[in-house]
Short mmCIF file of C-alpha atoms in Angstrom, two decimals:
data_model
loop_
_atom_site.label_atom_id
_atom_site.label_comp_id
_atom_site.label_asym_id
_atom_site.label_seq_id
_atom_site.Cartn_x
_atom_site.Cartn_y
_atom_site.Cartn_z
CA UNK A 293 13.15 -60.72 36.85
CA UNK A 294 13.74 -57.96 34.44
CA UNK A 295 10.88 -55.13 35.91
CA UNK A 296 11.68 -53.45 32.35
CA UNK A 297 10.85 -56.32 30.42
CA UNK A 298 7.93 -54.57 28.55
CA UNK A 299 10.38 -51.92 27.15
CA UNK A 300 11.32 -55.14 24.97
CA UNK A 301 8.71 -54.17 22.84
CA UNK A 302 9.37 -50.74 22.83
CA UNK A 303 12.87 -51.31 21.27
CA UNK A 304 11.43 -53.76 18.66
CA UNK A 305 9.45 -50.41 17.23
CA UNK A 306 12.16 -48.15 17.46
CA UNK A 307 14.26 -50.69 15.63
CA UNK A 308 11.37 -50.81 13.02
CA UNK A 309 11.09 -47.13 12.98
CA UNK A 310 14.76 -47.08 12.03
CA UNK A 311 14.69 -49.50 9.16
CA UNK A 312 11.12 -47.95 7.12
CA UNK A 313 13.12 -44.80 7.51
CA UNK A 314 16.03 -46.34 5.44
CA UNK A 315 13.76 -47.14 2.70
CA UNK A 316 13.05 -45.32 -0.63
CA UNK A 317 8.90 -45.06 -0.10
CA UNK A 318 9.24 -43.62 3.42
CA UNK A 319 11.72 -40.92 1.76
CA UNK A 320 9.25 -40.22 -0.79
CA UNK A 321 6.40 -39.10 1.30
CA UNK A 322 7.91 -36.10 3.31
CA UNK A 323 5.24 -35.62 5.93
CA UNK A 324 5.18 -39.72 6.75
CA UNK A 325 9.07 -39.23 6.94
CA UNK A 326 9.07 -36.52 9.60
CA UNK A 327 6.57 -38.09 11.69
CA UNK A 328 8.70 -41.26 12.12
CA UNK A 329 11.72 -38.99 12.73
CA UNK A 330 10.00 -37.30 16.03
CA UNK A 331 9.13 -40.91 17.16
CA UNK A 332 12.11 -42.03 16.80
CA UNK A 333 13.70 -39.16 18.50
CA UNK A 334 11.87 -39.47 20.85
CA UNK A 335 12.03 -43.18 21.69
CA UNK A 336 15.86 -42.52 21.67
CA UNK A 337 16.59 -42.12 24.99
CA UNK A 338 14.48 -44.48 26.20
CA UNK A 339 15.85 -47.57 24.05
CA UNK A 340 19.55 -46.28 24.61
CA UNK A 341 18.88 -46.76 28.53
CA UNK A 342 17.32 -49.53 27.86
CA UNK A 343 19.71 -50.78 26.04
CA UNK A 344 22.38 -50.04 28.98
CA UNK A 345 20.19 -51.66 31.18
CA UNK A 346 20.04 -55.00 29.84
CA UNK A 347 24.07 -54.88 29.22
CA UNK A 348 24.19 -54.51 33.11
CA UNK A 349 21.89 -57.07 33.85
CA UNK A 350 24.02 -59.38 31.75
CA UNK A 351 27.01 -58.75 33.03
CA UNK A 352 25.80 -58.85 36.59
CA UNK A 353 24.62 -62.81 35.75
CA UNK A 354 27.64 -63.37 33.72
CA UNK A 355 29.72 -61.85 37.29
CA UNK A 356 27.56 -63.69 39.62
CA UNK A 357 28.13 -67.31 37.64
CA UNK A 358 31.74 -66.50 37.37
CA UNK A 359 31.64 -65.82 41.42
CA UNK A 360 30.08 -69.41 41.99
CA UNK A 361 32.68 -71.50 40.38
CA UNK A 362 35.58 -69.80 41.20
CA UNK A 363 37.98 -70.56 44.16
CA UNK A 364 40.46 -68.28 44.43
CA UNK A 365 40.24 -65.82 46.80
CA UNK A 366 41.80 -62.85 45.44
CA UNK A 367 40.00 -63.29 41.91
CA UNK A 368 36.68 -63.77 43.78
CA UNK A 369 37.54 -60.88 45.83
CA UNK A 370 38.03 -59.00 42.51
CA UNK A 371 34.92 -60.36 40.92
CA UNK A 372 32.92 -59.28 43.58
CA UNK A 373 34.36 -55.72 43.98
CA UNK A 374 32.74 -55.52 40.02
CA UNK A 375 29.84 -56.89 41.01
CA UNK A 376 29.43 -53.60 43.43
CA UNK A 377 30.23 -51.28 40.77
CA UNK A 378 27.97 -53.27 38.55
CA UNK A 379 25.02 -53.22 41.30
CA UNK A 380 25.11 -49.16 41.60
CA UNK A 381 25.32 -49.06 37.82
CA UNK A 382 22.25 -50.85 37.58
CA UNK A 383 20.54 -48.67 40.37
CA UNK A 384 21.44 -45.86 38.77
CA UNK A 385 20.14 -47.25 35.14
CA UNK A 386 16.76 -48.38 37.03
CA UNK A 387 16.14 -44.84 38.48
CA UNK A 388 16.66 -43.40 35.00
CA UNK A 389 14.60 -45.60 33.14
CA UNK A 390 11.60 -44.93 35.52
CA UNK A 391 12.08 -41.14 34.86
CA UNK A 392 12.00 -41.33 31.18
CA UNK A 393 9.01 -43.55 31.52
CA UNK A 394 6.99 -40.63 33.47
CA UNK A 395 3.86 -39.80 31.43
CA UNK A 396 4.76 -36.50 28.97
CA UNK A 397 3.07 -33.80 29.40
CA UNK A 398 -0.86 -33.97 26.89
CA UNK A 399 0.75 -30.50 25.37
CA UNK A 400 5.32 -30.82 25.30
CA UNK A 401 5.04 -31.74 21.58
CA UNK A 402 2.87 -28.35 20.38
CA UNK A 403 4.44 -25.06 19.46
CA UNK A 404 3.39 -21.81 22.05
CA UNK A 405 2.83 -18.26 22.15
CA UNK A 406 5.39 -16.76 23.96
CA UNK A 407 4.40 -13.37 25.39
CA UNK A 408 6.89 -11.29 27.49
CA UNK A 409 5.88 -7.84 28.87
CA UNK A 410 7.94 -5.21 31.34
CA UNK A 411 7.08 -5.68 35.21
CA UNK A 412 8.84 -3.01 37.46
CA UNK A 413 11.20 -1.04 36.82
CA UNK A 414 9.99 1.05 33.86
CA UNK A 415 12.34 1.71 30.98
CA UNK A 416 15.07 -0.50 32.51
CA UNK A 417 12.88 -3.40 32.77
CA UNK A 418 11.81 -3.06 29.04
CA UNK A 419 15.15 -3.09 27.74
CA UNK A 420 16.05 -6.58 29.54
CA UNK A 421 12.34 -7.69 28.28
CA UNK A 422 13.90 -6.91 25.00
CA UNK A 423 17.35 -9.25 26.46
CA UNK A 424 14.78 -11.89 26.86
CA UNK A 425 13.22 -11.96 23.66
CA UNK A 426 16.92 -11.87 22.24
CA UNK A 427 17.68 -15.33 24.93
CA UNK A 428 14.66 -17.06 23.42
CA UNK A 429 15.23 -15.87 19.84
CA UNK A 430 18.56 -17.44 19.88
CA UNK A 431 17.42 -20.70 21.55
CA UNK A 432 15.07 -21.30 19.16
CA UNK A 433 17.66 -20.77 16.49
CA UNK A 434 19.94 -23.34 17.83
CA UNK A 435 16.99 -25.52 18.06
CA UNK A 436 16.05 -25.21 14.35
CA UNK A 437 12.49 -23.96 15.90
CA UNK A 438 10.59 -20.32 13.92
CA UNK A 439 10.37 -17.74 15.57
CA UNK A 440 7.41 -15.05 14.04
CA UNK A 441 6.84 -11.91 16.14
CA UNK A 442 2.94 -10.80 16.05
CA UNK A 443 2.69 -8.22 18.16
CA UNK A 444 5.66 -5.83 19.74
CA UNK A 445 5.04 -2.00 21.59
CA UNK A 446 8.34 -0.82 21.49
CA UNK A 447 10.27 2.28 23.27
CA UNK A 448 11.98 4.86 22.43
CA UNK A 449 15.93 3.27 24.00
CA UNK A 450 15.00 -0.15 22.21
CA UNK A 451 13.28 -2.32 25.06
CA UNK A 452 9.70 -3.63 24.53
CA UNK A 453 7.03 -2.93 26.93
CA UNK A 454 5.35 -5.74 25.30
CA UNK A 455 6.19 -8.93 23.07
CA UNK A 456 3.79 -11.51 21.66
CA UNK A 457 5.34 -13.92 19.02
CA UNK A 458 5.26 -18.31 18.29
CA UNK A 459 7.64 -20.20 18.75
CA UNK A 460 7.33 -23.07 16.08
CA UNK A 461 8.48 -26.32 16.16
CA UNK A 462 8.57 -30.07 17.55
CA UNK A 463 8.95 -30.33 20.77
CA UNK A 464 8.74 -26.72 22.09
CA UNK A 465 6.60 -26.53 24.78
CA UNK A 466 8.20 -29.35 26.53
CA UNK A 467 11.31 -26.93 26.59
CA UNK A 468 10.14 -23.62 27.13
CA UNK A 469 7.39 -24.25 29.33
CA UNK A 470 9.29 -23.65 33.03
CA UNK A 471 9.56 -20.08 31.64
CA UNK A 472 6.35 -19.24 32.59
CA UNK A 473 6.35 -16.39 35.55
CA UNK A 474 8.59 -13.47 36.83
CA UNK A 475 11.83 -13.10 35.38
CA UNK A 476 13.66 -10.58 38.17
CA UNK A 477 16.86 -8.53 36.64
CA UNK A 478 19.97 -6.87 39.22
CA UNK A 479 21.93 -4.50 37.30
CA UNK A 480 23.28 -1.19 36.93
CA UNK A 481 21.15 0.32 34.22
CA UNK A 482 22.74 2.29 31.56
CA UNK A 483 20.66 5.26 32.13
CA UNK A 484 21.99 5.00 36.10
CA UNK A 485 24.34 8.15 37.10
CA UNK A 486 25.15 7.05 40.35
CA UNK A 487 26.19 3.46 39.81
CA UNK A 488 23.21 1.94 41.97
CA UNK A 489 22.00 -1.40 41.17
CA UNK A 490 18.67 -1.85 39.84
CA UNK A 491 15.89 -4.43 40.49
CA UNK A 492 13.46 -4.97 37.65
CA UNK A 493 11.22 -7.59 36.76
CA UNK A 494 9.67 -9.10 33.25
CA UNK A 495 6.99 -11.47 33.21
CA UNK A 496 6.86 -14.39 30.48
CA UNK A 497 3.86 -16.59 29.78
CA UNK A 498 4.54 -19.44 27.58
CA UNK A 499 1.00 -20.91 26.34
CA UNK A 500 0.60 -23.81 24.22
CA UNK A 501 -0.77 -23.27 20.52
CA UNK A 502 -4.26 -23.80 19.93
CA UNK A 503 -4.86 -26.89 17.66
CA UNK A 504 -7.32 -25.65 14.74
CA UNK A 505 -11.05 -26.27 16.25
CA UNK A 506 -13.50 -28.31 13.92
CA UNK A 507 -16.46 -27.69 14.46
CA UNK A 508 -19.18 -30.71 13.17
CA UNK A 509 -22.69 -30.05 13.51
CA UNK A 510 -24.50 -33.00 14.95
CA UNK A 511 -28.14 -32.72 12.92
CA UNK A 512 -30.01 -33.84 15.96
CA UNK A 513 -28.83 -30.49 17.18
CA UNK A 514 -30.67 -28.97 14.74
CA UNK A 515 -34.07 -27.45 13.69
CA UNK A 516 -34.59 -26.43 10.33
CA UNK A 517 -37.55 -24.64 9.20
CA UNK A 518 -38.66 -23.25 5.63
CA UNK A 519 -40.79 -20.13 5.09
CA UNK A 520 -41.28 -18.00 2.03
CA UNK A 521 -38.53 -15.33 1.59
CA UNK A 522 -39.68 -11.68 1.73
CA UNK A 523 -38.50 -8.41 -0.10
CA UNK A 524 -38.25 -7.94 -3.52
CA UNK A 525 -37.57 -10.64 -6.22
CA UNK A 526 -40.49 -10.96 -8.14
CA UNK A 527 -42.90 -14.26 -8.50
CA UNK A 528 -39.84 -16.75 -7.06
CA UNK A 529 -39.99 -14.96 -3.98
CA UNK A 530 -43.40 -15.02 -3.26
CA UNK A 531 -44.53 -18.09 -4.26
CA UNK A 532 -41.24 -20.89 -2.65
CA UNK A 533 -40.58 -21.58 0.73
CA UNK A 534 -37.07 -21.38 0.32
CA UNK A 535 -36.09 -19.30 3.09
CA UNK A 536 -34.26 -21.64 5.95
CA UNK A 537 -34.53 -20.96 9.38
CA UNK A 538 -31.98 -23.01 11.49
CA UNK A 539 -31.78 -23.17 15.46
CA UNK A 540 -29.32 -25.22 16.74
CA UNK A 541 -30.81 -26.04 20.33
CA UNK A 542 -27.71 -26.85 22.86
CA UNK A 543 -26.99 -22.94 22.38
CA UNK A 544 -30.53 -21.26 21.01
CA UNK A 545 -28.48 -19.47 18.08
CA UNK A 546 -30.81 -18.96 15.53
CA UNK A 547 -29.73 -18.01 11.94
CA UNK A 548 -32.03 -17.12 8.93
CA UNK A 549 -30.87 -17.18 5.08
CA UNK A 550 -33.08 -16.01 2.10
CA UNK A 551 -30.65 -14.73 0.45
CA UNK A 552 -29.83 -17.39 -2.31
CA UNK A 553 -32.65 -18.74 -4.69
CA UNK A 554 -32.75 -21.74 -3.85
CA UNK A 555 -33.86 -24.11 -0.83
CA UNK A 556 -30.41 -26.29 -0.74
CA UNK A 557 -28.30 -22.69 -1.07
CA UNK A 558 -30.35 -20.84 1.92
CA UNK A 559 -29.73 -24.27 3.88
CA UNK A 560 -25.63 -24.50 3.58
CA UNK A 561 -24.99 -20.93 3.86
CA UNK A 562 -27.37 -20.53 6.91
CA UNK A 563 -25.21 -23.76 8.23
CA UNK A 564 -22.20 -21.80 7.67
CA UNK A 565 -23.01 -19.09 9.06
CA UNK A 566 -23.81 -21.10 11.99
CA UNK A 567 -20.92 -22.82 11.91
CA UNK A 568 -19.02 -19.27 11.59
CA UNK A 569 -21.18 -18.32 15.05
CA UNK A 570 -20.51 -21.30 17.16
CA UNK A 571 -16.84 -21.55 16.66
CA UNK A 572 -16.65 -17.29 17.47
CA UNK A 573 -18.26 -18.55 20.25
CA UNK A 574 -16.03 -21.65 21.20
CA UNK A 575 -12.74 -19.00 20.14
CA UNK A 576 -14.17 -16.93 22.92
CA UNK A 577 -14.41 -19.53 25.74
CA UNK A 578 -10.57 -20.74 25.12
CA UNK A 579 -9.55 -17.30 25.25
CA UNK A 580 -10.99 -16.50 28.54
CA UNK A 581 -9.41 -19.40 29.91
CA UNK A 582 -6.25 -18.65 27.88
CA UNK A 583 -6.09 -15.16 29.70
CA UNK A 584 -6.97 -16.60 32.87
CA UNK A 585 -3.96 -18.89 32.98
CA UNK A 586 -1.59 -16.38 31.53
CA UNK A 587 -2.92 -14.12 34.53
CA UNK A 588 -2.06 -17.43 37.14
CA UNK A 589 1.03 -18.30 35.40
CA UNK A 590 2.36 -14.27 35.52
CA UNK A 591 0.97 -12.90 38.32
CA UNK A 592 1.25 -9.16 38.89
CA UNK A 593 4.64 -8.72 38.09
CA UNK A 594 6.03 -7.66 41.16
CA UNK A 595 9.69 -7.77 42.42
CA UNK A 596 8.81 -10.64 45.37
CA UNK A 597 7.14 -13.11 43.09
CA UNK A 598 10.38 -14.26 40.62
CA UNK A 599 10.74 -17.64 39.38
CA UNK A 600 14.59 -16.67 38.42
CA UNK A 601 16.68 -13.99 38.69
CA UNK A 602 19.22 -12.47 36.65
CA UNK A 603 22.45 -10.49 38.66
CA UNK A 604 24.93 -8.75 36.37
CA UNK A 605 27.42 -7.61 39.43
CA UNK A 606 27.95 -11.26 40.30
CA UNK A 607 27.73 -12.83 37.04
CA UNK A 608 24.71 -15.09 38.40
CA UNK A 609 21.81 -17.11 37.26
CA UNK A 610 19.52 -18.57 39.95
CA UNK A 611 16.15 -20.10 39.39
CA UNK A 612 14.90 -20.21 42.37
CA UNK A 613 12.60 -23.19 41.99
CA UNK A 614 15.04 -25.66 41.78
CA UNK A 615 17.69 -23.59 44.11
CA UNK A 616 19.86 -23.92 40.71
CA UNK A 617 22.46 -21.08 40.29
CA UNK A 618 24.95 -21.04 37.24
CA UNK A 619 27.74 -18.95 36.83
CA UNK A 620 28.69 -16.88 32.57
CA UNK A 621 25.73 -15.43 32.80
CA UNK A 622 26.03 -13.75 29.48
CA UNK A 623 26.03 -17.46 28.07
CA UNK A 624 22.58 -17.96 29.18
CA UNK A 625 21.49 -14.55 27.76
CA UNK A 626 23.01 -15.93 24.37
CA UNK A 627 20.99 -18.80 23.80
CA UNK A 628 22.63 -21.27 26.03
CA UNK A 629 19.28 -22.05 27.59
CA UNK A 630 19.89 -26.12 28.27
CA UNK A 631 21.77 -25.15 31.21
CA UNK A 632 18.82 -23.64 32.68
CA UNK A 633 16.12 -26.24 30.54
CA UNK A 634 17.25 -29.50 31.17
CA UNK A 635 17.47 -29.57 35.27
CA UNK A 636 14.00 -28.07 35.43
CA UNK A 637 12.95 -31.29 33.50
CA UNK A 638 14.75 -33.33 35.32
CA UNK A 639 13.37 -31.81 38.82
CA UNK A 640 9.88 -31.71 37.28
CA UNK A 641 10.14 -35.87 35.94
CA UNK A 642 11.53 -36.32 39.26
CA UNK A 643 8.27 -34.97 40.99
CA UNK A 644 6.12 -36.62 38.90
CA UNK A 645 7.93 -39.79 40.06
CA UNK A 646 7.57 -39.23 43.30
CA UNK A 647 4.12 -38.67 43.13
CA UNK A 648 3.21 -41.58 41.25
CA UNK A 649 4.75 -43.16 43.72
CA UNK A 650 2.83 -42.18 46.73
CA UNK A 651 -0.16 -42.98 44.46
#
């Protein structure tokens, strides 16, 4: 029995996906167009394993058939020797499909704010801040993501004691979000005499984009009372109730409007303005818990708590969460961020799988 057998379906879309993209009308409406593109992207893997799969399972019945009805011994020994290979093949193909089918993270497809800020080290750990801004910069290029700084305290030798920019695109917090915490930097600083190496930290907090809030006003949240406006204006004034009172009663905000002459005006500006209130208010909750996670996910900044660490004597990258070390170190500072990327995924799908497994 095929335990993938669902992913039938699966394929079925993603070979549907690839024909509406091949016609005129799906070319025509651009935002339709790029929406089927991520999907199919991202089914790719999937189906292409998949895919693999199956072709195994085939040729393990076709090698297991061919075993039954044949007598010689050396071909049978042969045909069984394939039927080995094909049997750690399909283990292999199994294990991968069950990692690719680990639930995706609620925020990988949304764009972040990327903030990166000097630990210690002073001046030498703003100018490899500044290195990391450059790593991520040119990641993002090769990854067809935007880049748009929005905030940047600069120093005088060209480091940054403090970065905050977006990173724009589809896909990017499911890439950059492992770069969350202490970035830790060996080196001989330029500004060192003595030709002593250097430890410095930089801490990074990677924070998925806010989606736009809307904010709908349910109306049995709402009292709305007229009165007669007061202040000068002449007989209208005095003698209409078309002053609006509204209190909307989960929060006790109230908000008056006599402002405009008439009863329906007072009523959808003071609902505006309310509007304008509650979502300061809602802004204000997400970023308190905004800064509280950035606080978790950085932590003070100090030399002990690194996720990964940078050595320039020994040409060395080692994130320390996986116990992954890489070697052209320089590469990594260029852009070449996959190296680093893609086993962190791979560790991080494979302990999701082993906790839905103990589930």
């Amino acid at each position: 029995m095929n335990p993938f057998s669902e992913l039938h379906e699966v394929e079925r879309r993603y070979e549907e996906l690839a024909h509406r993209m091949s016609t005129p009308e799906a070319a025509a409406r651009a935002d339709d167009y790029a929406q089927m593109m991520r999907d199919y992207k991202e089914l790719t893997p999937l189906v292409e394993e998949y895919r693999r799969y199956a072709a195994l399972q085939r040729e393990q019945q076709e090698a297991t058939a061919l075993l039954q009805q044949e007598t010689d011994p050396a071909f049978k020994a042969m045909v069984q020797q394939e039927l080995c290979e094909i049997g750690r093949n399909l283990a292999q193909s199994e294990e991968q499909l069950r990692l690719l089918l680990v639930p995706k993270d609620a925020d990988d497809e949304k764009s972040v704010i990327l903030e990166i800020r000097a630990g210690a080290g002073g001046e030498e750990a703003a100018l490899f801040a500044h290195s990391l801004w450059r790593m991520y910069a040119m990641y993002a290029a090769k990854q067809g993501w935007a880049c748009e700084t929005l905030n940047a305290s600069e120093t005088e030798l060209g480091g940054v004691k403090e970065l905050v920019c977006s990173v724009e695109g589809a896909g990017v917090y499911s890439r950059l979000k492992f770069e969350s915490g202490v970035h830790r930097v060996q080196r001989v600083p330029e500004t060192e005499t003595q030709g002593r190496i250097h430890t410095s930290t930089v801490t990074v907090a990677v924070m998925p984009e806010a989606e736009e809030v809307e904010l709908e006003l349910d109306p049995k949240d709402l009292r709305i009372d007229t009165f007669r406006s007061s202040g000068a204006g002449g007989q209208h004034i005095n003698k209409t109730s078309s002053a609006i009172r509204v209190t909307h009663l989960p929060t006790g905000m109230v908000v008056e409007c006599q402002d405009q002459r008439s009863q329906r005006e007072n009523k959808e500006r003071a609902l505006q303005v309310l509007r304008s209130r509650l979502l300061q208010q809602k802004q204000a909750a997400y970023d308190a818990a905004y800064n509280a996670d950035r606080q978790r996910q950085v932590g003070t900044g100090d030399r002990s708590e690194k996720i990964r660490t940078y050595n320039f004597p020994q040409d060395r990258v080692t994130d320390h969460r996986i116990g992954l070390t890489l070697r052209n170190l320089q590469s990594v500072l260029d852009g070449d961020l996959d190296r680093v990327v893609e086993p962190l995924t791979l560790a991080d799908r494979e302990q999701k799988l082993k906790q839905q497994n103990e589930e």
